[in-house]
mmCIF file of C-alpha atoms (C1' of nucleotides) in Angstrom:
data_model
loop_
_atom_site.group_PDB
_atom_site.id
_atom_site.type_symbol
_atom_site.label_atom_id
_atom_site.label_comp_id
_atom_site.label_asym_id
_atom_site.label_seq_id
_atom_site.Cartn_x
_atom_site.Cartn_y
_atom_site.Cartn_z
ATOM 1 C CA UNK R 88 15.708 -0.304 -25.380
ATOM 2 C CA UNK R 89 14.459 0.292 -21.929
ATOM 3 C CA UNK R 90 17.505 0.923 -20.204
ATOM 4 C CA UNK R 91 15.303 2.809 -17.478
ATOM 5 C CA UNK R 92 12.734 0.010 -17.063
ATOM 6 C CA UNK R 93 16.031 -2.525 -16.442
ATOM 7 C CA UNK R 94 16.839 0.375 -13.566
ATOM 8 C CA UNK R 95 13.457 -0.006 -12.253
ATOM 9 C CA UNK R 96 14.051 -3.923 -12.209
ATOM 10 C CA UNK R 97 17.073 -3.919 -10.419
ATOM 11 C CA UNK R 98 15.594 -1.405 -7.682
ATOM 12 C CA UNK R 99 12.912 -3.274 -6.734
ATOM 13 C CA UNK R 100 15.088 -6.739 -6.562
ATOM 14 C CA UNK R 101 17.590 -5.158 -4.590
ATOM 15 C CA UNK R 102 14.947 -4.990 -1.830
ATOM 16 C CA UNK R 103 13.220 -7.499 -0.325
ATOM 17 C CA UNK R 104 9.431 -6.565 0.375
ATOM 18 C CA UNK R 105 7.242 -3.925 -0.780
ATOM 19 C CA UNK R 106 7.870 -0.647 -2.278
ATOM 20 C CA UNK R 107 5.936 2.031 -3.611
ATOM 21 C CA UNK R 108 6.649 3.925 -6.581
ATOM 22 C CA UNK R 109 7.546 7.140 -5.011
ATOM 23 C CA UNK R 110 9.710 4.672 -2.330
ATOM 24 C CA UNK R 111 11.670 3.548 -5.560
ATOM 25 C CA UNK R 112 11.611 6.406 -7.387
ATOM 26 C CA UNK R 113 13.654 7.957 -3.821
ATOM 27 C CA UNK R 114 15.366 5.344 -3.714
ATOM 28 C CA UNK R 115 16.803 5.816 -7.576
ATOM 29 C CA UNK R 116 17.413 9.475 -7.546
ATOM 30 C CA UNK R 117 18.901 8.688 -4.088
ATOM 31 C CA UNK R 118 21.875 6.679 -5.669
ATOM 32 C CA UNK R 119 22.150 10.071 -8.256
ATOM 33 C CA UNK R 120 20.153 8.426 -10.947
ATOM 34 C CA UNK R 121 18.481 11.220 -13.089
ATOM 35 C CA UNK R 122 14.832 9.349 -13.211
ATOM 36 C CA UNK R 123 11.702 10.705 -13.413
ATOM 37 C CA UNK R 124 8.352 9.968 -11.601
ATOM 38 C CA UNK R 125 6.537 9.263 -14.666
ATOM 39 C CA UNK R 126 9.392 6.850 -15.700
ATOM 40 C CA UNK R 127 9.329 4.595 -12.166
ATOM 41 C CA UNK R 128 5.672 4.317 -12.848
ATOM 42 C CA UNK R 129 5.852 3.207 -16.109
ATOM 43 C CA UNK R 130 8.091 1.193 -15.915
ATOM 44 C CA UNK R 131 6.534 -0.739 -13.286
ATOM 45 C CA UNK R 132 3.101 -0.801 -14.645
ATOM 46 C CA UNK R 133 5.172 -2.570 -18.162
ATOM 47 C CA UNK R 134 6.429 -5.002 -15.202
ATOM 48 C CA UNK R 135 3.286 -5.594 -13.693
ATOM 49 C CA UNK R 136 1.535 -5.892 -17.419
ATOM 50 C CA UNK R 137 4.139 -8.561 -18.100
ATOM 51 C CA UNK R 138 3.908 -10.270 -15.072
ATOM 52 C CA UNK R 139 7.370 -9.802 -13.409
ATOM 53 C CA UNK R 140 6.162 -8.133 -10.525
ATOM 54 C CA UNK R 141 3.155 -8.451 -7.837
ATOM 55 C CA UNK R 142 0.833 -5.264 -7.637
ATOM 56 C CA UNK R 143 -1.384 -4.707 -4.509
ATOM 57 C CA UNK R 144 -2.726 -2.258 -3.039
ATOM 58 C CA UNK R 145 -1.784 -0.878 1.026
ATOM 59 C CA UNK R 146 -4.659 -0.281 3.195
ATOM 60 C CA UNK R 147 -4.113 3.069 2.967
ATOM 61 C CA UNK R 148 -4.349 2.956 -0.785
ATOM 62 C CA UNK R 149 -1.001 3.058 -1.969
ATOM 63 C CA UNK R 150 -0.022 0.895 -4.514
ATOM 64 C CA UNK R 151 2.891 -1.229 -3.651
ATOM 65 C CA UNK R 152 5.131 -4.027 -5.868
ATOM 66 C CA UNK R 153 7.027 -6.748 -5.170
ATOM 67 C CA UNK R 154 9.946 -8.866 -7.842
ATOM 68 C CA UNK R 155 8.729 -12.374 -7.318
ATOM 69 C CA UNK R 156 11.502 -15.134 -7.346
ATOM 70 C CA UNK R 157 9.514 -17.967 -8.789
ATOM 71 C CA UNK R 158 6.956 -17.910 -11.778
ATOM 72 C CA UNK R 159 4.667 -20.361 -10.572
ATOM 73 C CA UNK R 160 1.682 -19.305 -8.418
ATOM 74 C CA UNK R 161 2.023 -18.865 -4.886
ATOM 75 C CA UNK R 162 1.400 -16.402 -1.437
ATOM 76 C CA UNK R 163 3.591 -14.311 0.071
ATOM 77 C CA UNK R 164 4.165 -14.193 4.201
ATOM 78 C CA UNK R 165 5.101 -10.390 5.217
ATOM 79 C CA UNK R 166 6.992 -8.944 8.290
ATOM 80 C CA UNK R 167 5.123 -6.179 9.693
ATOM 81 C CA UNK R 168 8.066 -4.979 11.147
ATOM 82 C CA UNK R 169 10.707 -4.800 8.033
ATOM 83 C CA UNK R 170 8.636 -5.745 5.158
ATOM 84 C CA UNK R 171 10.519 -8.768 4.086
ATOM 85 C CA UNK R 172 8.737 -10.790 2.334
ATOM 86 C CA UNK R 173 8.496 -15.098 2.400
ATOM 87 C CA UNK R 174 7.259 -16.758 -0.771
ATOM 88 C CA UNK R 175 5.231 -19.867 0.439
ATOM 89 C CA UNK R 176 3.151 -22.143 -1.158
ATOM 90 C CA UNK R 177 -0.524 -23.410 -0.100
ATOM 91 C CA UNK R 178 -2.105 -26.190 -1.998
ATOM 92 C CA UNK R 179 -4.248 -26.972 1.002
ATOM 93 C CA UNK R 180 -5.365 -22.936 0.374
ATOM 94 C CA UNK R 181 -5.945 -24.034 -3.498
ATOM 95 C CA UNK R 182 -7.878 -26.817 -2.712
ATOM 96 C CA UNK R 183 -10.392 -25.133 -0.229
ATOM 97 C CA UNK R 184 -10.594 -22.264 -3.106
ATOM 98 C CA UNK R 185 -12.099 -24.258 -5.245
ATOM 99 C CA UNK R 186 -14.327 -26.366 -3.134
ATOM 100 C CA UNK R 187 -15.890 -23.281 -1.311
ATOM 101 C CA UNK R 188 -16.566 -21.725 -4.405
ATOM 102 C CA UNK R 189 -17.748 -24.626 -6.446
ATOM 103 C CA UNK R 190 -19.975 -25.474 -3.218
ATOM 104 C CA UNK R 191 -21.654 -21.717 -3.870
ATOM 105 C CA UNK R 192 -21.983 -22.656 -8.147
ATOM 106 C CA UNK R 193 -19.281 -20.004 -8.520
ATOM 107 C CA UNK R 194 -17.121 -19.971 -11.486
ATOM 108 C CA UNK R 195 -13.915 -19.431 -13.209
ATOM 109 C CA UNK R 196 -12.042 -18.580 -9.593
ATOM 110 C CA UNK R 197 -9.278 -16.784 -8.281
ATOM 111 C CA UNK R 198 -8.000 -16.064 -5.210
ATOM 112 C CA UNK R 199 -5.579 -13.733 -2.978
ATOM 113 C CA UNK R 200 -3.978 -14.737 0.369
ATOM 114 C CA UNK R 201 -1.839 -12.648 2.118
ATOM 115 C CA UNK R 202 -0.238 -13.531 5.663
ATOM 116 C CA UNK R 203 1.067 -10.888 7.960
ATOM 117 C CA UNK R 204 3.046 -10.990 10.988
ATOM 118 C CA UNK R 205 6.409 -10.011 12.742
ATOM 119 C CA UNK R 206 9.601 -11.609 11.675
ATOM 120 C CA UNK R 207 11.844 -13.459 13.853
ATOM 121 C CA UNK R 208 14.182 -10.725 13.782
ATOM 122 C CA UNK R 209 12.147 -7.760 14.497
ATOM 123 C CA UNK R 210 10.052 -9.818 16.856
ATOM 124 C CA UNK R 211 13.372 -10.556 18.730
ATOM 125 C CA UNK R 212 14.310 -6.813 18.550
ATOM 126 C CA UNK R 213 11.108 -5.128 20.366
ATOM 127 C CA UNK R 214 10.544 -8.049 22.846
ATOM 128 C CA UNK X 130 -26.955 10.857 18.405
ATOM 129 C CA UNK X 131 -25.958 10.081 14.648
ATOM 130 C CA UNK X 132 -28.676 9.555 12.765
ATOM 131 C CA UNK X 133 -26.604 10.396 9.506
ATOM 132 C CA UNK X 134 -24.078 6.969 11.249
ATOM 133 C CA UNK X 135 -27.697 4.916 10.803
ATOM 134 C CA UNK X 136 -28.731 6.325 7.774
ATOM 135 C CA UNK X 137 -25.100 5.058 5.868
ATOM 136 C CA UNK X 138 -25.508 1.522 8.176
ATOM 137 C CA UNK X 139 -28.882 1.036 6.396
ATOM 138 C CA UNK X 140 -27.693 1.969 2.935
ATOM 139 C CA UNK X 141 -24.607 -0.634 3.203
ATOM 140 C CA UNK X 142 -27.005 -3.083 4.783
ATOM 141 C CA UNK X 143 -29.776 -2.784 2.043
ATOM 142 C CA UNK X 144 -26.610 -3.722 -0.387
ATOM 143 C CA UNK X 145 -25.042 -6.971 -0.659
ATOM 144 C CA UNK X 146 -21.259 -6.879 -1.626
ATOM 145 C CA UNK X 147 -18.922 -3.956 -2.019
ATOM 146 C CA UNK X 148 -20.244 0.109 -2.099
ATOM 147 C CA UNK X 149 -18.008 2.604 -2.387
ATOM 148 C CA UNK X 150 -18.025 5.390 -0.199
ATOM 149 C CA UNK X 151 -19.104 7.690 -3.236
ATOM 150 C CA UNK X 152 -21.760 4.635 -4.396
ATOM 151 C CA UNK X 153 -23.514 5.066 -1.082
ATOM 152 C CA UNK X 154 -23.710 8.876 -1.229
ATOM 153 C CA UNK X 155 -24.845 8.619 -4.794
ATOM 154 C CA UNK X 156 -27.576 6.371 -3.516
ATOM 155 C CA UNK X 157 -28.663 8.223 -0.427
ATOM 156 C CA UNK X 158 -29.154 11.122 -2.428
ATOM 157 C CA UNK X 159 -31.282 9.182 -5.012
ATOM 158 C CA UNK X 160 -33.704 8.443 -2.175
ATOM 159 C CA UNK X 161 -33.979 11.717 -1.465
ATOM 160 C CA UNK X 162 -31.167 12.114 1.441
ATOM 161 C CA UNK X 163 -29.612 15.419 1.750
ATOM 162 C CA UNK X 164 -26.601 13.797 3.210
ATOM 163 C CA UNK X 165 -23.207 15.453 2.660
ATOM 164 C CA UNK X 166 -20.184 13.189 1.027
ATOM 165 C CA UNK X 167 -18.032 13.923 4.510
ATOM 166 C CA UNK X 168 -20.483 12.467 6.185
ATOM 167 C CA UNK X 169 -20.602 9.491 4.736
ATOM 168 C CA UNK X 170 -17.282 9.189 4.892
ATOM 169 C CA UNK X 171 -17.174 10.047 8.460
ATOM 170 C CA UNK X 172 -19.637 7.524 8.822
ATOM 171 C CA UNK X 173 -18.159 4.770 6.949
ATOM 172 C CA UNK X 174 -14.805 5.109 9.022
ATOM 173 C CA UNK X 175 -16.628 5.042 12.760
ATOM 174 C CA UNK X 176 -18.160 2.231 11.370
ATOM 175 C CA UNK X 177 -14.685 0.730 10.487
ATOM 176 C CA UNK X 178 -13.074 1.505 13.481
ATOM 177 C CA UNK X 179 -16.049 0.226 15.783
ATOM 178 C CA UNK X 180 -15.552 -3.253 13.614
ATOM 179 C CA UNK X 181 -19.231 -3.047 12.132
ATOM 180 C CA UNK X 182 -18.164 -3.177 8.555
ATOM 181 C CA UNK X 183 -15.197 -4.676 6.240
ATOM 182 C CA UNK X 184 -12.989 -1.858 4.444
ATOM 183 C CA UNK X 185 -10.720 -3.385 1.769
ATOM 184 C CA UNK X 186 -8.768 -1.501 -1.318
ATOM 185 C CA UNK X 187 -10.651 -2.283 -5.023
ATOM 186 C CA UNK X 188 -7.731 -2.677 -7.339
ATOM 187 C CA UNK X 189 -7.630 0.576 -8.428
ATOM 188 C CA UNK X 190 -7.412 2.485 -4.635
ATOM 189 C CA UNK X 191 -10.711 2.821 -4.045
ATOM 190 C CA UNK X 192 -11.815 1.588 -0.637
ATOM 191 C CA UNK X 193 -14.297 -0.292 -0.555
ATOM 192 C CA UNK X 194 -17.186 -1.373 2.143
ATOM 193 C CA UNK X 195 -19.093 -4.290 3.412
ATOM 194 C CA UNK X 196 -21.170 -4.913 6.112
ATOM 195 C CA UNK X 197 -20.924 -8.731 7.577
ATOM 196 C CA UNK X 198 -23.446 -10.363 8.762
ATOM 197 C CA UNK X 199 -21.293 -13.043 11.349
ATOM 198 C CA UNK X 200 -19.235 -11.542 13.747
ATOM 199 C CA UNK X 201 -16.460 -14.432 14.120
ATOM 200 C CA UNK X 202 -13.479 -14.477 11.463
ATOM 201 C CA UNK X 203 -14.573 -15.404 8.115
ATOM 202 C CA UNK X 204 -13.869 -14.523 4.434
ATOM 203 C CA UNK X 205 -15.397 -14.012 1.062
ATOM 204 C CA UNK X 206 -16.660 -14.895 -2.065
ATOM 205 C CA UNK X 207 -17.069 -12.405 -4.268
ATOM 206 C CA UNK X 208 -18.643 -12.225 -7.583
ATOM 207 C CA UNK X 209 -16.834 -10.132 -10.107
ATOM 208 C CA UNK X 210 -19.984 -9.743 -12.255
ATOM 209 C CA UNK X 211 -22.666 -8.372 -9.347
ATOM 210 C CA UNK X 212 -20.184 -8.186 -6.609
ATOM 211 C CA UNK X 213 -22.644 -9.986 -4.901
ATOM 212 C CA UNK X 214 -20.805 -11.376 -1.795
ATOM 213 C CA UNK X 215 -20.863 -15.009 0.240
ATOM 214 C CA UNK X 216 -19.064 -15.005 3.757
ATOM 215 C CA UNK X 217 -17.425 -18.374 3.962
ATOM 216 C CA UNK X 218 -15.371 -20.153 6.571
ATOM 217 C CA UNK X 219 -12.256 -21.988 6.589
ATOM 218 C CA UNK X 220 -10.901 -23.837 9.112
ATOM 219 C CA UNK X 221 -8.063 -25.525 6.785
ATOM 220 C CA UNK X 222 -6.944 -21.840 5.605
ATOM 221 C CA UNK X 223 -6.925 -20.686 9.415
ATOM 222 C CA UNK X 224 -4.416 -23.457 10.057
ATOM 223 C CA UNK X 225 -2.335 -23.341 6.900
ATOM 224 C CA UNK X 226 -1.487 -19.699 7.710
ATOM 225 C CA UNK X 227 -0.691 -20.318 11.038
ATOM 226 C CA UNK X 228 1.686 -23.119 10.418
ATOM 227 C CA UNK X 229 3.154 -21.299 6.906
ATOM 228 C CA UNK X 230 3.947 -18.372 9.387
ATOM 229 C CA UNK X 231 5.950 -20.838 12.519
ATOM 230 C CA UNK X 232 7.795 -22.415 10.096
ATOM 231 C CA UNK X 233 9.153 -19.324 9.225
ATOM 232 C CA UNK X 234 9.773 -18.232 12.893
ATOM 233 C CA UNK X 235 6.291 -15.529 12.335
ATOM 234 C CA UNK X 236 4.878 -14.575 15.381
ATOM 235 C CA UNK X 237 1.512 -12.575 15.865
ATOM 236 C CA UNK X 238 -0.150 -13.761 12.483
ATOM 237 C CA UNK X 239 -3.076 -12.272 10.767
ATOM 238 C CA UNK X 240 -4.345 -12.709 7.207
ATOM 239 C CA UNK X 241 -6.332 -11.542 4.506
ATOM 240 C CA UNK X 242 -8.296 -14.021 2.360
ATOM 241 C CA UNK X 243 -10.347 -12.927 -0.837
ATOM 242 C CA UNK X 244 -11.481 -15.338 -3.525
ATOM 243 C CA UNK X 245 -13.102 -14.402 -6.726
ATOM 244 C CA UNK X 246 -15.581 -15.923 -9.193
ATOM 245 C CA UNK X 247 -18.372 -15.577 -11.082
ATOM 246 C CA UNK X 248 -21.898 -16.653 -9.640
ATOM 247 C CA UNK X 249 -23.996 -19.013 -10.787
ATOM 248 C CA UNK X 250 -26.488 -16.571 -12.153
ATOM 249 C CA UNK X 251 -23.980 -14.165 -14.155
ATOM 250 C CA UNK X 252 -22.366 -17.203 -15.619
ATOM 251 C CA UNK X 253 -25.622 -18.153 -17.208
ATOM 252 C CA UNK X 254 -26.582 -14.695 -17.690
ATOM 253 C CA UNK X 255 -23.258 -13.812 -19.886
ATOM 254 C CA UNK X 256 -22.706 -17.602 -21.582
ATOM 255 C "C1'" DA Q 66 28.907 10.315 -39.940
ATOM 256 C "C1'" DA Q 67 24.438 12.326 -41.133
ATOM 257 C "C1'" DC Q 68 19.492 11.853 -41.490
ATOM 258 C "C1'" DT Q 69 15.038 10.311 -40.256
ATOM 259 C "C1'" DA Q 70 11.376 7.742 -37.944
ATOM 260 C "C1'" DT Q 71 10.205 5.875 -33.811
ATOM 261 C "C1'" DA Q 72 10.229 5.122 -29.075
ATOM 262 C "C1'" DA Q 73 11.472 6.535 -24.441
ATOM 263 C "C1'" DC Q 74 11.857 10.184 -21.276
ATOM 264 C "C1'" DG Q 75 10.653 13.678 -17.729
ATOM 265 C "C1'" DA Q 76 8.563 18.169 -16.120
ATOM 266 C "C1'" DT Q 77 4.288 19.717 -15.431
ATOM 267 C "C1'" DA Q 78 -0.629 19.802 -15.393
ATOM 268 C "C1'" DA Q 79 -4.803 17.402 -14.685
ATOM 269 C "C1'" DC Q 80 -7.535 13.933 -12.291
ATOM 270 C "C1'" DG Q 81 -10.078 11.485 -8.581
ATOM 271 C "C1'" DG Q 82 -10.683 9.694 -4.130
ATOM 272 C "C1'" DT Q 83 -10.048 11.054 0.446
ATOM 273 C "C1'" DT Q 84 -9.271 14.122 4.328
ATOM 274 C "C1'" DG Q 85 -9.002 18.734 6.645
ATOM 275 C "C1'" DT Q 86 -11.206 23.190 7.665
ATOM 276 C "C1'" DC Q 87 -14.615 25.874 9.517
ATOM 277 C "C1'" DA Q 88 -18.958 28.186 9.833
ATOM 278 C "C1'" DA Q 89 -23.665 26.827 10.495
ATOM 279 C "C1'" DT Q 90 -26.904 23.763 12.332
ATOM 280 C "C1'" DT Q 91 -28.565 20.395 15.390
ATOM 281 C "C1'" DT Q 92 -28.643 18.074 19.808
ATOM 282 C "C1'" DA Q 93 -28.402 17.460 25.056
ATOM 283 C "C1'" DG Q 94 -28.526 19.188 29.356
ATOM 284 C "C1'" DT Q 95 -30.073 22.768 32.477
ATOM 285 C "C1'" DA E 54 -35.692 29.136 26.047
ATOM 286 C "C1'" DC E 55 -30.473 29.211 26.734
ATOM 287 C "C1'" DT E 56 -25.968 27.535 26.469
ATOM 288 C "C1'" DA E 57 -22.221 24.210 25.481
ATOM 289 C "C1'" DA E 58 -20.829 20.519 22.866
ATOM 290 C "C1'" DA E 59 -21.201 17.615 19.020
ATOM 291 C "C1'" DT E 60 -22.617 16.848 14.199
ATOM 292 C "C1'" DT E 61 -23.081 18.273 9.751
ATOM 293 C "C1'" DG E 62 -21.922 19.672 4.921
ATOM 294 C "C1'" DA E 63 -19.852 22.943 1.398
ATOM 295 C "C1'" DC E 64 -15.542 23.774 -0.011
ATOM 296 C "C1'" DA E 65 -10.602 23.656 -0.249
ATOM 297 C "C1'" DA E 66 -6.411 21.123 0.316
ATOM 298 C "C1'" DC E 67 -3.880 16.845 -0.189
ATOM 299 C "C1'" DC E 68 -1.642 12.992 -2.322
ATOM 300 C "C1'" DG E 69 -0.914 9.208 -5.339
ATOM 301 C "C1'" DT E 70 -1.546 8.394 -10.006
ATOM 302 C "C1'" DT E 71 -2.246 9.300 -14.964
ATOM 303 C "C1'" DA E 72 -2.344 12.209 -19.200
ATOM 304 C "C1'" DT E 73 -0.076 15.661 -21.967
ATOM 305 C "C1'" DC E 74 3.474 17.218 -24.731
ATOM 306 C "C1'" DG E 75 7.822 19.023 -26.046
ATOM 307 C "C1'" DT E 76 12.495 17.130 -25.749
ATOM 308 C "C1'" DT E 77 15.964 13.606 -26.033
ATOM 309 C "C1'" DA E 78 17.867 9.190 -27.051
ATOM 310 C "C1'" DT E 79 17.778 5.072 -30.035
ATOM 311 C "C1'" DA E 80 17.826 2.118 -34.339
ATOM 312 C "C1'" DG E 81 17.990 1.671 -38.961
ATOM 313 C "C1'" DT E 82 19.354 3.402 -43.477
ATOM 314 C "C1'" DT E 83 22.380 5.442 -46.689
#
DNA sequence: AACTATAACGATAACGGTTGTCAATTTAGT
DNA sequence: ACTAAATTGACAACCGTTATCGTTATAGTT
């Protein structure tokens, strides 16, 4: 089953970064594929359910996703310029989590860290 | 001038935490306000743009508002049950980013920092 | 291969938060 | 008061997302 969700997949691997659903859903019918709109969202909110893929929202209230290489927690550092995306990790970020929030009696915490900036690359390629 | 631009200041003032745009219009016209919802959301995004107030996305694409009480960079923790909000500082997450981001070659690096719990008094309110 | 039950699909409509439009009202300056 | 400019708010338009529902593909059975 789920041939189109494995389409889905492979679209949003194939690029590094974020990408909306409409973005993919472009991108698919693009290459000729005969997808629907409902389908690409679907299939990523299955994805996102699961856990294969990062969900956030863009300031401008878009929802955008992400394939993650690794399973384990960690951020993500993101170009402004292209998008691409770095997977890093931040136990020093962990640690301070916790403490600030224990510090305050809060419980049960989570966290979300995102770092922006401009890529080698792009920052090379506007001066 | 902009009287309505106070008027929304109080009403995300009086609040601690996160109010919708359509939270503070409901609540302006509880008190009695004949406010229109474009002006609040004129207001709310002056307000942004001057820096007075916070705007981030809820998880389902609402935007959400919050006025801070420092001026310097900080970041917050936020209680999922009251959404009752503490600004915290961190020092140790200001540096992590910016060495995460030059060891990639980042230049120009901002970030965004939200951590989540439950307070003290909705833990022992809900077990 | 044929049949059936079930799940997946996709076009379209509905939904909700936000933004644009524009006439009416308020404000500031004279 | 009088005028020009800015603010306001009702309403419509917009856009991303979700629900609906008839159609199509799939899996299992005989």
């Amino acid at each position: 089953m789920s041939t189109r969700r494995d389409t889905v997949r492979r679209a949003l691997n194939d690029s590094s970064g974020f990408r909306s659903a409409q973005d993919l859903y472009a991108d698919l019918r693009a290459e000729g594929s005969k997808i629907g709109l409902t389908t690409v969202y679907r299939a990523l909110q299955a994805l996102s359910d699961s856990g294969e893929i990062d969900v956030l929202r863009s300031t401008d209230g878009e929802a955008v996703y992400r394939a993650c290489v690794t399973d384990t927690h960690h951020h993500h550092l993101v170009c402004r310029g292209c998008g691409k995306a770095v997977e890093v990790e931040g136990p020093a970020v962990e640690k301070w989590a916790e403490n600030v929030a224990a510090q305050h009696g809060f419980h049960d915490v989570t966290h979300t860290v995102e770092v922006f900036g401009t890529c080698a690359a792009c920052w090379a390629s506007r001066g």
